[in-house]
Tab-separated table of C-alpha atoms in Angstrom:
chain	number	residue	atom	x	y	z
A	187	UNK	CA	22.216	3.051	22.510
A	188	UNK	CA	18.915	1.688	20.658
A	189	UNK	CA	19.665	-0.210	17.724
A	190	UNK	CA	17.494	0.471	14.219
A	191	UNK	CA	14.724	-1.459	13.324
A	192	UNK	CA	15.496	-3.643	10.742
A	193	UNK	CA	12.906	-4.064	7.364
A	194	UNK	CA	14.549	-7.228	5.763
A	195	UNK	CA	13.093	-7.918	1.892
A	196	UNK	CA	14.291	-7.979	-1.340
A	197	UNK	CA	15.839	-5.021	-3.420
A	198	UNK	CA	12.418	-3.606	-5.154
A	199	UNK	CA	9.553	-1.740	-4.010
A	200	UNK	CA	7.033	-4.204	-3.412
A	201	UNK	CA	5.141	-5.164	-0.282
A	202	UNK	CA	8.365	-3.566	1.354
A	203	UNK	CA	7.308	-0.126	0.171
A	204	UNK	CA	4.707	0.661	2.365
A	205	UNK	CA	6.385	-0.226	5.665
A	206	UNK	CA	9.271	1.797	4.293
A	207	UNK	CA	6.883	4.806	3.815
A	208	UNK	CA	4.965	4.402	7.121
A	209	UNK	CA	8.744	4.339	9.284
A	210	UNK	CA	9.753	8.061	6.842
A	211	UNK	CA	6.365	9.503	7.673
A	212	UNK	CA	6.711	8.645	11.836
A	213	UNK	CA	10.412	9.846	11.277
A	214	UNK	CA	11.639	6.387	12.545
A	215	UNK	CA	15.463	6.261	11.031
A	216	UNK	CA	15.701	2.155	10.005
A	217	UNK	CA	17.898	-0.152	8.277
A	218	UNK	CA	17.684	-2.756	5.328
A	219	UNK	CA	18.445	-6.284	5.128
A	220	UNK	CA	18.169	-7.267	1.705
A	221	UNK	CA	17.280	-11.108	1.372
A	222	UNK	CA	19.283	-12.229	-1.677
A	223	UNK	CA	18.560	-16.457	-1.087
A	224	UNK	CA	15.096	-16.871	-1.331
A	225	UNK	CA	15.604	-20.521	-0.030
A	226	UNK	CA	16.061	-19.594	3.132
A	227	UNK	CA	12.743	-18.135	3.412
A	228	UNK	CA	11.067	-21.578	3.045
A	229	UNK	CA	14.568	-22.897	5.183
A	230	UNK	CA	14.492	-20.778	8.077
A	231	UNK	CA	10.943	-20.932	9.487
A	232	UNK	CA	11.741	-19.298	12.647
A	233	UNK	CA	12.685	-16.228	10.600
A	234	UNK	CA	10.344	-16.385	8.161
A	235	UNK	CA	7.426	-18.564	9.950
A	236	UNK	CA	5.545	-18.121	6.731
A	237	UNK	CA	8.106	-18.468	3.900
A	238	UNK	CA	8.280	-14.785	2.857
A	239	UNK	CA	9.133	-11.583	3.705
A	240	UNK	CA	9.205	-8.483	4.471
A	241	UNK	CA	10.453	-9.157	7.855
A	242	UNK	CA	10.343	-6.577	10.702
A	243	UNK	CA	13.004	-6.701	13.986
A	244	UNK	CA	12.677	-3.832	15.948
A	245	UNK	CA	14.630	-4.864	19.424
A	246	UNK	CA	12.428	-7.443	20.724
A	247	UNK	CA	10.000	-7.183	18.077
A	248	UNK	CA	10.153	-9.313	15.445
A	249	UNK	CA	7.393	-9.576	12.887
A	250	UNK	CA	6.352	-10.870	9.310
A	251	UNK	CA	3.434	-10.227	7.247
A	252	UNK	CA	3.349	-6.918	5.431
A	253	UNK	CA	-0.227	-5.816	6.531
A	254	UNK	CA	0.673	-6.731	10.381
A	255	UNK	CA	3.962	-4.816	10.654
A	256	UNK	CA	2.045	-1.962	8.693
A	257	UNK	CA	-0.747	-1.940	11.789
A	258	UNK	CA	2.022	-2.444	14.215
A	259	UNK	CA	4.144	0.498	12.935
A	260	UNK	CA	0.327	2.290	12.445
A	261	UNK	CA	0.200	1.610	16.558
A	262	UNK	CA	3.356	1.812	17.747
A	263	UNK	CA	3.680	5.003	15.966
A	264	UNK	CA	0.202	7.128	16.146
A	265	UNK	CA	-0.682	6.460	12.526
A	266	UNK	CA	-3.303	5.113	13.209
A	267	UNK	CA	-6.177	7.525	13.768
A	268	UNK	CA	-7.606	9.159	16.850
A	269	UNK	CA	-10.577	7.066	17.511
A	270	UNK	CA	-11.910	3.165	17.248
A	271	UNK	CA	-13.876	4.233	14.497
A	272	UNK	CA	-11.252	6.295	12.500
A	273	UNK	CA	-9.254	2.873	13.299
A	274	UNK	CA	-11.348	0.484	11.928
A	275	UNK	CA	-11.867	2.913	8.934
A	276	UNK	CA	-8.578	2.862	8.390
A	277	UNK	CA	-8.596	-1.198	8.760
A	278	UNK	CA	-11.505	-1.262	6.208
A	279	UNK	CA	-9.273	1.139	3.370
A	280	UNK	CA	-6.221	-1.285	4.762
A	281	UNK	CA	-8.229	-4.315	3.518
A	282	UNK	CA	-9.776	-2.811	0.374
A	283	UNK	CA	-6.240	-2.049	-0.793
A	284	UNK	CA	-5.066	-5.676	-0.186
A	285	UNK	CA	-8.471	-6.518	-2.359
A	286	UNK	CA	-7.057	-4.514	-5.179
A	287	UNK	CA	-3.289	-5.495	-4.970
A	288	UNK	CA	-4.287	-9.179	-5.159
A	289	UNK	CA	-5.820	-8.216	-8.695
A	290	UNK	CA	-2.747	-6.362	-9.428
A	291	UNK	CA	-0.244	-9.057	-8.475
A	292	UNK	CA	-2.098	-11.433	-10.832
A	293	UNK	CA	-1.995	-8.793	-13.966
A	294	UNK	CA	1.791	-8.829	-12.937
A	295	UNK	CA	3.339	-11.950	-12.095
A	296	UNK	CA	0.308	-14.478	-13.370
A	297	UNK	CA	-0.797	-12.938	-16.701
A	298	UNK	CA	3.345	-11.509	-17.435
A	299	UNK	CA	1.592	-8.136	-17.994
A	300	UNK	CA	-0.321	-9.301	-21.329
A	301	UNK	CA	-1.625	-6.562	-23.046
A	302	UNK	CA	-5.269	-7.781	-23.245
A	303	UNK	CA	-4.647	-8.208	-19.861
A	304	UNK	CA	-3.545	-5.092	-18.955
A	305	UNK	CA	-6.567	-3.570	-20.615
A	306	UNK	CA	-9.398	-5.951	-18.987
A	307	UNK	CA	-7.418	-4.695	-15.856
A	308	UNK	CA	-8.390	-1.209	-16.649
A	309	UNK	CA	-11.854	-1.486	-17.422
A	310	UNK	CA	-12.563	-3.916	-14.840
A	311	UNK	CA	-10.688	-1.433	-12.065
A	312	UNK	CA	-10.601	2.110	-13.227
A	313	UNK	CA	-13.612	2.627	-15.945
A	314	UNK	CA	-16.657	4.256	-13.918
A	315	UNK	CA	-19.036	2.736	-15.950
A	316	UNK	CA	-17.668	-1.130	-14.290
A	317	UNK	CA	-18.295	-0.224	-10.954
A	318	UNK	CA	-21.531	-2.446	-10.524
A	319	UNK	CA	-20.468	-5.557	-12.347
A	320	UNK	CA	-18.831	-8.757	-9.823
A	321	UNK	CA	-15.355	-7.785	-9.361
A	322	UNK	CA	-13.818	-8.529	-5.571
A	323	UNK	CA	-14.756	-5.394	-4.502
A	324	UNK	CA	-11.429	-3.816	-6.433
A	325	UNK	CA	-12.461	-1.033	-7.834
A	326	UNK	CA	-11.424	2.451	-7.907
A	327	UNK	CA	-14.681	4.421	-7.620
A	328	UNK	CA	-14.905	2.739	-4.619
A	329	UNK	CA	-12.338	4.459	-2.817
A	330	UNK	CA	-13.194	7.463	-4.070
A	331	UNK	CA	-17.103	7.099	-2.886
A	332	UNK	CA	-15.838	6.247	0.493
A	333	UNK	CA	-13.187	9.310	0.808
A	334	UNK	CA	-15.615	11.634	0.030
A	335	UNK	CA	-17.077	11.575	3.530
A	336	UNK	CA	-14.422	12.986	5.142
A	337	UNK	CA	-13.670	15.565	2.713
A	338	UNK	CA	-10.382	16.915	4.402
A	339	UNK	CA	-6.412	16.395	3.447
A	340	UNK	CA	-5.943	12.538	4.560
A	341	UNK	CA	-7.837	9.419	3.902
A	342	UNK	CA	-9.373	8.897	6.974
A	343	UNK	CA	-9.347	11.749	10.310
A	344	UNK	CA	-7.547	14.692	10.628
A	345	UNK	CA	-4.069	13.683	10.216
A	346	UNK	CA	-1.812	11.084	8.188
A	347	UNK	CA	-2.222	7.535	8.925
A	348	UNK	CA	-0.979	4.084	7.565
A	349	UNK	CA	-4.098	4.395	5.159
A	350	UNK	CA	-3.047	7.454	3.212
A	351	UNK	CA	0.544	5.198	3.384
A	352	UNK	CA	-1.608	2.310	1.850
A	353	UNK	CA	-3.714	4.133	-0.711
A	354	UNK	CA	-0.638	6.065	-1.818
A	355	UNK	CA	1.646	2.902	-3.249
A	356	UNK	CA	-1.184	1.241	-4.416
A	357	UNK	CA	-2.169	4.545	-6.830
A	358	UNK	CA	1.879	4.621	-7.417
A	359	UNK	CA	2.033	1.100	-8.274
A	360	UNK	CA	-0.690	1.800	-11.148
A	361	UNK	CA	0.194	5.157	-11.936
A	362	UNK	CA	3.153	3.529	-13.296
A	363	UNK	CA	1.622	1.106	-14.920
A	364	UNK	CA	-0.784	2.897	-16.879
A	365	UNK	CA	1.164	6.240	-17.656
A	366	UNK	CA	-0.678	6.170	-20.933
A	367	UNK	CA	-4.111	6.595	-18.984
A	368	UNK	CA	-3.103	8.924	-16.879
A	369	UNK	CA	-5.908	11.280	-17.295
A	370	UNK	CA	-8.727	8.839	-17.013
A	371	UNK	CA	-7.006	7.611	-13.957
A	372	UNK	CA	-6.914	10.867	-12.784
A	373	UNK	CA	-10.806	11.355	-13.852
A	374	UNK	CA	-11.274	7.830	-12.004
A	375	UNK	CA	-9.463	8.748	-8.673
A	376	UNK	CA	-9.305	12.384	-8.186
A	377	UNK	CA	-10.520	12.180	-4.717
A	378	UNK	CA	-7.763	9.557	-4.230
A	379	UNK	CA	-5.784	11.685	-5.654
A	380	UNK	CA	-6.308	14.679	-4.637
A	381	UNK	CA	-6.472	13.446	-0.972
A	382	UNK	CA	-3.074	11.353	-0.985
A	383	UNK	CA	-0.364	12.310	-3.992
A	384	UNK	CA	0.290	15.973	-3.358
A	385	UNK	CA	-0.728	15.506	0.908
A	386	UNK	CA	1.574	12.138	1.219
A	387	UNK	CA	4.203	13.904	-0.472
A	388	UNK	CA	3.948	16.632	1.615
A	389	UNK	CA	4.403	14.803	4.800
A	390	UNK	CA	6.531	11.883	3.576
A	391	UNK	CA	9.032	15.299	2.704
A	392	UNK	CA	9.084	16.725	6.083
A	393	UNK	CA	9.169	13.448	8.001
A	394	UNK	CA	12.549	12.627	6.188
């Protein structure tokens, strides 16, 4: 009998969630490992050739790197569009999320969630009107200027891939963040929104 893959990170949401989401949406039943000593991912190199996690077994697959298991998962279980060029679309929302996530990650963990932080982070990521000032090309508007050309349910194609996976926790992520703005946000992303929350949800549902 096939043994589970295995995700192994910590206990939180993270860059775990999205390789959690991708496995519920291809229906792929999978364990946990939760890493409790963080010394042994700087330790155990063979493991953890990089010093993090998440970590991804899956028989005699063994991978780290959140974005590469997220592909590999995106290949290995058709999530990843029908065509070269729906595939490197969905490579090109892939990287524009990790653009934005590194500016999240710094609002979080570098400036401890200040509030004039927090606010900078809003105008500089969300407010329309910011779009054409230098900013790492993390910007909301963005997203929702590129979804617009395929105008159907998912983010890129005809059907679910790891980019509606992506592009879903990353809206989460802030959503949660920035309850307070939720309409703007809304105003800001509605084609994100309207193309991932209540379509993701649908799916993620019925792959469970």
């Amino acid at each position: 009998m096939a043994t589970k893959p295995v995700l192994h990170y910590f206990r939180i949401r993270g860059r775990g969630e999205p390789i959690r989401l991708a496995l519920r949406v291809a229906g792929v039943a999978f364990e946990e490992e939760n890493v409790t000593d963080r010394a042994v991912l700087k330790s155990d190199l063979d493991c953890f050739p990089f010093g993090q996690c998440p970590r991804y077994v899956d028989g005699d697959f063994d991978a780290v790197q959140s974005n590469a298991i997220l592909r590999h998962i995106g290949r290995k279980h058709n999530l990843y569009g029908s065509t070269e060029q729906e595939a490197t679309h969905i490579d090109m929302i892939l990287d524009a999320v990790e653009d934005f996530r590194r500016q999240y990650t710094v609002l979080i963990y570098e400036k401890q969630l200040d509030e004039e932080a927090k606010s900078e982070y809003w105008t500089k990521r969300f407010d329309p009107s910011t779009s054409g000032e230098r900013n790492g090309g993390a910007h909301m508007l963005y997203f929702s200027k590129f979804l617009k050309r395929y105008g159907g349910k998912f983010v890129v194609g005809s059907a679910v891939s790891i980019a509606d996976v992506a592009l879903f926790d990353l809206l989460e992520i802030n959503i949660r963040l920035f309850q307070n703005h939720l309409g703007a946000m809304v105003f800001a992303a509605r084609t994100c929104l309207r193309k991932t929350r209540m379509y993701f949800w649908f799916w993620l549902i019925h792959a469970q």
